[in-house]
Amino acid sequence: MSQAPPSDPNFEARVRSSFERQGIMKTIGACLLSVAPGEVRIELPWSEAVTQQHGFVHAGILSTIADNACGYAAYTLMPAGSDVLGVENKINFLAPARGERFVSVGRVVKAGRTLAVCAGEVWAYDNGTESLVAVMQTTMMTLVK
Amino acid sequence: MSQAPPSDPNFEARVRSSFERQGIMKTIGACLLSVAPGEVRIELPWSEAVTQQHGFVHAGILSTIADNACGYAAYTLMPAGSDVLGVENKINFLAPARGERFVSVGRVVKAGRTLAVCAGEVWAYDNGTESLVAVMQTTMMTLVK
Amino acid sequence: MSQAPPSDPNFEARVRSSFERQGIMKTIGACLLSVAPGEVRIELPWSEAVTQQHGFVHAGILSTIADNACGYAAYTLMPAGSDVLGVENKINFLAPARGERFVSVGRVVKAGRTLAVCAGEVWAYDNGTESLVAVMQTTMMTLVK
Amino acid sequence: MSQAPPSDPNFEARVRSSFERQGIMKTIGACLLSVAPGEVRIELPWSEAVTQQHGFVHAGILSTIADNACGYAAYTLMPAGSDVLGVENKINFLAPARGERFVSVGRVVKAGRTLAVCAGEVWAYDNGTESLVAVMQTTMMTLVK
């Protein structure tokens, strides 16, 4: 959907600074791939540290990177001085998360004054192929400090 | 809801063995608290390694331990030789995940032949107080190998 | 969960008056069974008018009465002069909605200042038996007029 | 996503015949707008019969037409002789459903052997303007008779 420009021109630095403070992103080895108005991408390499019982990436870690991409996508459009809060999310798992790296994409579907609805995807890159392994629908809240 | 007894008397060993193979549980420091027919509990201590930007446990890690408790709750009721697959989950965050330890509870609401519906909770223990910080509703699938 | 008493002693009249203005409740023949602080019940008789292709109650009508019970459960706890807005809901269907009447129950799990999280159930009464046919998890918002 | 062609060339007649047997679609005045492989559209005119307390279309009726479009989108890709069953759905409400008519679109995101994941939208047409009022994410199941 078409998107009004961010009210805070400093949105990217604000997202990057918040991301850097998340211990879990360091723990799983994820990094910010891109930060655009209403759209954020996060990359996660496969590692033993994030696996479920069959060696694929754990469903909860797919949720973690999808939720984070959605939350920061919403945050790009929030006013300076605000904070972002995750209200809820829903994720469907489409295929085992097999691959050497994974990219989550979060996009704002509708940004209201208090709540934003976002859509998330997780893509797997496996030996030259790309496939969609999860889709998310989520609600984020603007907290004005 | 009342629950038929597990068809596989070996259900607990099967759950514990699968849990042990999950790299992510070691990474975040989670352990199995209890395994009963249709109900599983997982404990997670707070650590810097699982935090979001304000030092609370990241929403995605609450999803991870809630989803895992639900999946293994469903798995206790599945036949020997089967595998459990997460179809989808939905989680609402009720309060910041502040505390020194967290317990997720997964319970089977309805176990069908192919699909099981489970309810998950995450409780925070913070300086002597207990509070519910997230609730989950999820679908699990039986895979017969 | 334990619940603070409603701030508006007139909560029941407010819920009943809003319910009476919903055209869809008349259309499907639903009525308010009970209105208590944080918990509302709605009854729906089976009729040809609400069926899907096999003569059971349509999934969307189960959503309608579950969402409505949750919304009004949240509304009982909102301040006088406010309005209730449905943010989102998630429903799992556990069994075909077979029966002569159906009761949805909505309960507040957590009532915050702006958002409330509710749990819904739909029960079927079929020839003397009672069964749970759907469970819902939903977010409601307080609008202060 | 790219989609394999339907295995049943008779898919449209099968969807139309099932739709005709749904009492609820007649009750609310909804009709099938289009049936294509993996994508179905349903139209609903505004009427007093489908309203909530402010005269907009009730959230549950938005769920009903979104869920139905998704279920039939999945059904177009299912084999001859099968039946479609709604497992669960999740819907976010983006704006009040104000308008003279509404169109729900259901699209298959991933069609597996047993389960299909679909995305739904509801669009409002109000005095010459078009707006997205709800988005849905849902799981459908193939029942082989």
Coordinates of N, CA and C in Angstrom, one line a residue, chain B:
Chain B
M1 N -9.8 -29.8 29.3 CA -10.7 -30.8 28.9 C -10.2 -32.2 29.3
S2 N -11.1 -33.1 29.5 CA -10.6 -34.5 29.9 C -9.9 -35.0 28.6
Q3 N -9.0 -35.9 28.9 CA -8.0 -36.3 27.9 C -7.9 -37.8 28.0
A4 N -8.0 -38.5 26.8 CA -7.7 -39.9 26.8 C -6.2 -40.1 27.1
P5 N -5.9 -41.3 27.8 CA -4.5 -41.5 28.1 C -3.6 -41.6 26.8
P6 N -2.3 -41.3 26.9 CA -1.4 -41.4 25.8 C -1.4 -42.8 25.2
S7 N -1.4 -43.0 23.9 CA -1.3 -44.3 23.3 C 0.1 -44.9 23.4
D8 N 1.1 -44.0 23.6 CA 2.5 -44.4 23.7 C 2.9 -44.3 25.2
P9 N 3.1 -45.3 26.0 CA 3.5 -45.2 27.4 C 4.8 -44.6 27.5
N10 N 5.6 -44.6 26.4 CA 6.9 -44.0 26.4 C 7.0 -42.5 26.1
F11 N 5.8 -41.9 26.2 CA 5.7 -40.5 25.7 C 6.7 -39.5 26.4
E12 N 7.0 -39.7 27.7 CA 7.9 -38.7 28.3 C 9.3 -38.8 27.8
A13 N 9.8 -40.0 27.7 CA 11.2 -40.2 27.2 C 11.3 -39.7 25.7
R14 N 10.2 -39.9 25.0 CA 10.2 -39.4 23.6 C 10.3 -37.9 23.5
V15 N 9.5 -37.2 24.4 CA 9.6 -35.7 24.4 C 11.0 -35.3 24.9
R16 N 11.5 -35.9 26.0 CA 12.8 -35.4 26.5 C 13.9 -35.6 25.5
S17 N 13.8 -36.7 24.8 CA 14.9 -37.0 23.8 C 14.8 -35.9 22.6
S18 N 13.6 -35.6 22.2 CA 13.5 -34.6 21.1 C 14.0 -33.2 21.6
F19 N 13.5 -32.9 22.9 CA 13.9 -31.6 23.4 C 15.5 -31.4 23.5
E20 N 16.1 -32.5 23.9 CA 17.6 -32.5 24.0 C 18.3 -32.2 22.7
R21 N 17.6 -32.6 21.6 CA 18.2 -32.4 20.3 C 18.0 -31.0 19.7
Q22 N 17.3 -30.1 20.4 CA 17.0 -28.7 20.0 C 18.2 -27.8 20.4
G23 N 19.0 -27.4 19.4 CA 20.1 -26.5 19.7 C 19.6 -25.2 20.4
I24 N 18.4 -24.7 19.9 CA 17.9 -23.4 20.5 C 17.7 -23.4 22.0
M25 N 17.2 -24.6 22.5 CA 16.9 -24.6 23.9 C 18.2 -24.5 24.7
K26 N 19.3 -25.1 24.2 CA 20.6 -24.9 24.9 C 21.0 -23.5 24.8
T27 N 20.9 -22.9 23.6 CA 21.3 -21.5 23.4 C 20.7 -20.5 24.4
I28 N 19.4 -20.7 24.6 CA 18.7 -19.7 25.5 C 18.7 -20.2 26.9
G29 N 19.1 -21.4 27.2 CA 19.2 -21.9 28.6 C 17.9 -22.4 29.1
A30 N 17.0 -22.9 28.2 CA 15.7 -23.4 28.7 C 15.8 -24.8 29.0
C31 N 14.9 -25.3 30.0 CA 14.9 -26.7 30.3 C 13.4 -27.1 30.5
L32 N 13.2 -28.4 30.4 CA 11.9 -29.1 30.5 C 11.6 -29.1 32.0
L33 N 10.5 -28.5 32.5 CA 10.1 -28.6 33.9 C 9.3 -29.8 34.2
S34 N 8.3 -30.1 33.3 CA 7.4 -31.2 33.5 C 6.8 -31.7 32.2
V35 N 6.6 -33.0 32.1 CA 6.0 -33.6 30.9 C 4.9 -34.5 31.4
A36 N 3.6 -34.1 31.2 CA 2.5 -34.9 31.6 C 1.6 -35.1 30.3
P37 N 0.7 -36.1 30.4 CA -0.2 -36.3 29.2 C -0.9 -35.0 28.8
G38 N -0.7 -34.5 27.7 CA -1.4 -33.3 27.2 C -0.9 -32.0 27.9
E39 N 0.1 -32.0 28.7 CA 0.6 -30.7 29.3 C 2.1 -30.8 29.6
V40 N 2.8 -29.7 29.1 CA 4.3 -29.6 29.2 C 4.6 -28.3 29.7
R41 N 5.7 -28.2 30.5 CA 6.1 -26.9 31.1 C 7.6 -26.8 30.8
I42 N 8.0 -25.5 30.4 CA 9.4 -25.2 30.1 C 9.8 -24.0 30.9
E43 N 11.0 -24.1 31.4 CA 11.5 -22.9 32.2 C 12.7 -22.2 31.5
L44 N 12.6 -20.9 31.5 CA 13.7 -20.1 30.9 C 14.2 -19.1 32.0
P45 N 15.4 -19.1 32.3 CA 15.9 -18.0 33.2 C 16.2 -16.8 32.3
W46 N 16.1 -15.6 33.0 CA 16.4 -14.4 32.3 C 17.9 -14.4 32.0
S47 N 18.3 -13.9 30.8 CA 19.8 -13.7 30.6 C 19.8 -12.6 29.5
E48 N 20.9 -11.9 29.5 CA 21.2 -10.8 28.5 C 21.0 -11.4 27.1
A49 N 21.3 -12.7 26.9 CA 21.3 -13.4 25.6 C 19.9 -13.4 25.0
V50 N 18.8 -13.2 25.7 CA 17.5 -13.3 25.2 C 16.7 -12.0 25.2
T51 N 17.4 -10.9 25.3 CA 16.7 -9.6 25.5 C 16.3 -8.9 24.3
Q52 N 15.3 -8.0 24.4 CA 15.0 -7.0 23.4 C 15.7 -5.7 23.9
Q53 N 15.3 -4.6 23.2 CA 16.1 -3.3 23.4 C 16.0 -2.7 24.8
H54 N 15.0 -3.2 25.6 CA 14.9 -2.6 27.0 C 15.3 -3.6 28.1
G55 N 15.9 -4.7 27.6 CA 16.4 -5.7 28.6 C 15.4 -6.7 29.1
F56 N 14.1 -6.6 28.5 CA 13.1 -7.7 28.8 C 13.3 -8.8 27.9
V57 N 12.7 -10.0 28.1 CA 12.8 -11.1 27.2 C 12.1 -10.7 25.9
H58 N 12.7 -11.0 24.8 CA 12.2 -10.7 23.5 C 10.9 -11.5 23.2
A59 N 9.9 -10.8 22.6 CA 8.6 -11.4 22.2 C 8.8 -12.7 21.5
G60 N 9.8 -12.8 20.6 CA 10.0 -14.0 19.8 C 10.5 -15.2 20.7
I61 N 11.1 -14.9 21.8 CA 11.6 -15.9 22.7 C 10.4 -16.4 23.6
L62 N 9.5 -15.5 23.9 CA 8.3 -15.9 24.5 C 7.5 -16.9 23.6
S63 N 7.4 -16.5 22.3 CA 6.8 -17.4 21.3 C 7.5 -18.7 21.3
T64 N 8.9 -18.7 21.3 CA 9.7 -19.9 21.2 C 9.3 -20.9 22.3
I65 N 9.3 -20.4 23.5 CA 9.1 -21.3 24.7 C 7.6 -21.7 24.8
A66 N 6.7 -20.8 24.3 CA 5.2 -21.2 24.4 C 4.9 -22.2 23.3
D67 N 5.5 -21.9 22.1 CA 5.2 -22.9 20.9 C 5.8 -24.2 21.3
N68 N 7.0 -24.2 21.9 CA 7.7 -25.5 22.2 C 6.9 -26.3 23.3
A69 N 6.4 -25.6 24.3 CA 5.6 -26.3 25.3 C 4.3 -26.9 24.7
C70 N 3.7 -26.1 23.8 CA 2.4 -26.6 23.1 C 2.8 -27.8 22.2
G71 N 3.8 -27.7 21.4 CA 4.2 -28.8 20.5 C 4.5 -30.1 21.2
Y72 N 5.2 -30.0 22.3 CA 5.5 -31.2 23.1 C 4.3 -31.7 23.9
A73 N 3.4 -30.8 24.3 CA 2.1 -31.2 24.9 C 1.3 -32.1 23.9
A74 N 1.2 -31.6 22.7 CA 0.6 -32.4 21.6 C 1.3 -33.7 21.4
Y75 N 2.6 -33.6 21.4 CA 3.4 -34.8 21.1 C 3.2 -35.9 22.1
T76 N 2.9 -35.6 23.4 CA 2.7 -36.6 24.4 C 1.5 -37.5 24.0
L77 N 0.6 -37.0 23.2 CA -0.6 -37.8 22.9 C -0.5 -38.4 21.6
M78 N 0.6 -38.2 20.8 CA 0.7 -38.8 19.5 C 1.2 -40.2 19.6
P79 N 1.0 -41.0 18.6 CA 1.4 -42.4 18.6 C 2.9 -42.6 18.5
A80 N 3.4 -43.7 19.0 CA 4.8 -44.0 18.9 C 5.2 -44.0 17.4
G81 N 6.4 -43.5 17.1 CA 6.9 -43.5 15.8 C 6.4 -42.3 15.0
S82 N 5.6 -41.4 15.6 CA 5.2 -40.2 14.9 C 6.1 -39.0 15.1
D83 N 5.9 -38.0 14.4 CA 6.6 -36.7 14.6 C 5.6 -35.6 14.8
V84 N 6.0 -34.5 15.4 CA 5.1 -33.4 15.6 C 5.6 -32.2 14.7
L85 N 4.6 -31.5 14.1 CA 5.0 -30.4 13.2 C 4.1 -29.2 13.6
G86 N 4.7 -28.0 13.7 CA 4.0 -26.8 14.0 C 3.3 -26.3 12.8
V87 N 2.0 -26.1 12.8 CA 1.3 -25.6 11.7 C 1.2 -24.1 11.7
E88 N 0.9 -23.5 12.9 CA 0.7 -22.1 13.0 C 0.6 -21.8 14.5
N89 N 0.8 -20.5 14.9 CA 0.5 -20.1 16.2 C 0.1 -18.6 16.2
K90 N -0.6 -18.2 17.3 CA -1.0 -16.9 17.5 C -0.7 -16.5 19.0
I91 N -0.1 -15.4 19.2 CA 0.3 -15.1 20.6 C -0.1 -13.6 20.9
N92 N -0.6 -13.4 22.0 CA -0.8 -12.0 22.5 C 0.1 -11.7 23.7
F93 N 0.7 -10.5 23.7 CA 1.6 -10.1 24.7 C 0.9 -9.2 25.7
L94 N 0.8 -9.6 27.0 CA 0.0 -9.0 28.0 C 0.7 -7.9 28.8
A95 N 2.0 -8.1 28.9 CA 2.8 -7.2 29.7 C 4.3 -7.4 29.4
P96 N 5.2 -6.4 29.7 CA 6.6 -6.6 29.4 C 7.1 -7.9 30.2
A97 N 8.0 -8.6 29.5 CA 8.5 -9.9 30.1 C 9.6 -9.6 31.0
R98 N 9.3 -9.1 32.2 CA 10.2 -8.6 33.2 C 10.3 -9.7 34.3
G99 N 11.5 -10.1 34.7 CA 11.5 -11.1 35.8 C 12.9 -11.8 35.7
E100 N 13.1 -12.7 36.7 CA 14.3 -13.5 36.7 C 14.2 -14.8 36.1
R101 N 12.9 -15.3 36.0 CA 12.7 -16.6 35.3 C 11.2 -16.6 34.7
F102 N 11.0 -17.4 33.7 CA 9.8 -17.5 33.0 C 9.4 -19.0 32.8
V103 N 8.1 -19.3 32.9 CA 7.6 -20.6 32.7 C 6.6 -20.6 31.6
S104 N 6.8 -21.4 30.6 CA 5.7 -21.6 29.6 C 5.0 -22.9 29.9
V105 N 3.6 -22.8 29.7 CA 2.8 -24.0 29.9 C 2.1 -24.3 28.6
G106 N 2.1 -25.5 28.0 CA 1.4 -25.8 26.8 C 0.4 -26.9 27.2
R107 N -0.9 -26.7 26.8 CA -1.9 -27.7 27.1 C -2.7 -28.0 25.8
V108 N -3.0 -29.3 25.7 CA -3.9 -29.7 24.5 C -5.3 -29.4 24.8
V109 N -5.9 -28.6 23.9 CA -7.4 -28.3 24.0 C -8.2 -29.4 23.3
K110 N -7.7 -29.8 22.1 CA -8.4 -30.8 21.4 C -7.4 -31.6 20.6
A111 N -7.3 -32.9 20.7 CA -6.4 -33.7 19.9 C -7.2 -34.5 18.9
G112 N -7.1 -34.2 17.7 CA -7.7 -35.0 16.6 C -6.7 -36.0 16.0
R113 N -7.1 -36.7 15.0 CA -6.2 -37.7 14.4 C -5.0 -37.0 13.7
T114 N -5.3 -36.0 13.0 CA -4.2 -35.3 12.3 C -3.8 -34.0 12.9
L115 N -4.7 -33.2 13.5 CA -4.4 -31.9 14.0 C -4.7 -31.9 15.5
A116 N -3.9 -31.1 16.3 CA -4.2 -30.8 17.7 C -4.2 -29.3 17.9
V117 N -5.2 -28.8 18.7 CA -5.2 -27.4 19.0 C -4.7 -27.3 20.5
C118 N -3.8 -26.4 20.7 CA -3.2 -26.2 22.0 C -3.3 -24.8 22.5
A119 N -3.3 -24.6 23.8 CA -3.3 -23.3 24.4 C -2.0 -23.2 25.2
G120 N -1.3 -22.0 25.0 CA -0.1 -21.8 25.7 C -0.1 -20.6 26.6
E121 N 0.7 -20.6 27.7 CA 0.8 -19.4 28.6 C 2.3 -19.2 28.9
V122 N 2.6 -17.9 29.1 CA 4.0 -17.7 29.6 C 3.8 -16.9 30.9
W123 N 4.4 -17.4 32.0 CA 4.3 -16.7 33.3 C 5.7 -16.2 33.6
A124 N 5.7 -14.9 34.2 CA 7.0 -14.3 34.7 C 7.0 -14.3 36.2
Y125 N 8.2 -14.6 36.7 CA 8.5 -14.6 38.1 C 9.5 -13.5 38.4
D126 N 9.0 -12.5 39.1 CA 9.8 -11.3 39.3 C 9.8 -10.9 40.7
N127 N 10.9 -11.2 41.4 CA 11.0 -10.8 42.8 C 9.8 -11.2 43.7
G128 N 9.4 -12.5 43.5 CA 8.4 -13.0 44.4 C 7.0 -12.8 43.9
T129 N 6.8 -12.1 42.7 CA 5.5 -12.0 42.2 C 5.4 -12.9 40.9
E130 N 4.2 -13.3 40.6 CA 3.9 -14.2 39.4 C 2.9 -13.4 38.5
S131 N 3.2 -13.3 37.2 CA 2.2 -12.7 36.4 C 2.2 -13.3 35.0
L132 N 1.0 -13.3 34.4 CA 0.9 -13.9 33.0 C 1.3 -12.8 32.0
V133 N 2.3 -13.2 31.2 CA 2.8 -12.2 30.2 C 2.4 -12.5 28.8
A134 N 2.0 -13.7 28.5 CA 1.6 -14.0 27.1 C 0.7 -15.2 27.1
V135 N -0.3 -15.2 26.1 CA -1.1 -16.3 25.8 C -1.1 -16.7 24.4
M136 N -1.1 -18.0 24.1 CA -0.9 -18.5 22.7 C -2.0 -19.5 22.4
Q137 N -2.4 -19.5 21.1 CA -3.3 -20.5 20.6 C -2.7 -21.1 19.3
T138 N -2.6 -22.4 19.2 CA -1.8 -22.9 18.2 C -2.3 -24.3 17.6
T139 N -1.9 -24.6 16.4 CA -2.3 -25.9 15.8 C -1.0 -26.7 15.5
M140 N -1.0 -27.9 15.9 CA 0.1 -28.9 15.7 C -0.4 -30.0 14.9
M141 N 0.5 -30.6 14.1 CA 0.1 -31.7 13.2 C 0.9 -33.0 13.5
T142 N 0.2 -34.1 13.4 CA 0.9 -35.4 13.6 C 1.4 -35.9 12.3
L143 N 2.7 -36.2 12.2 CA 3.3 -36.7 11.0 C 3.6 -38.2 11.3
V144 N 3.0 -39.1 10.6 CA 3.3 -40.5 10.8 C 4.5 -40.9 9.8
K145 N 5.6 -41.3 10.4 CA 6.8 -41.6 9.6 C 6.6 -42.9 8.8

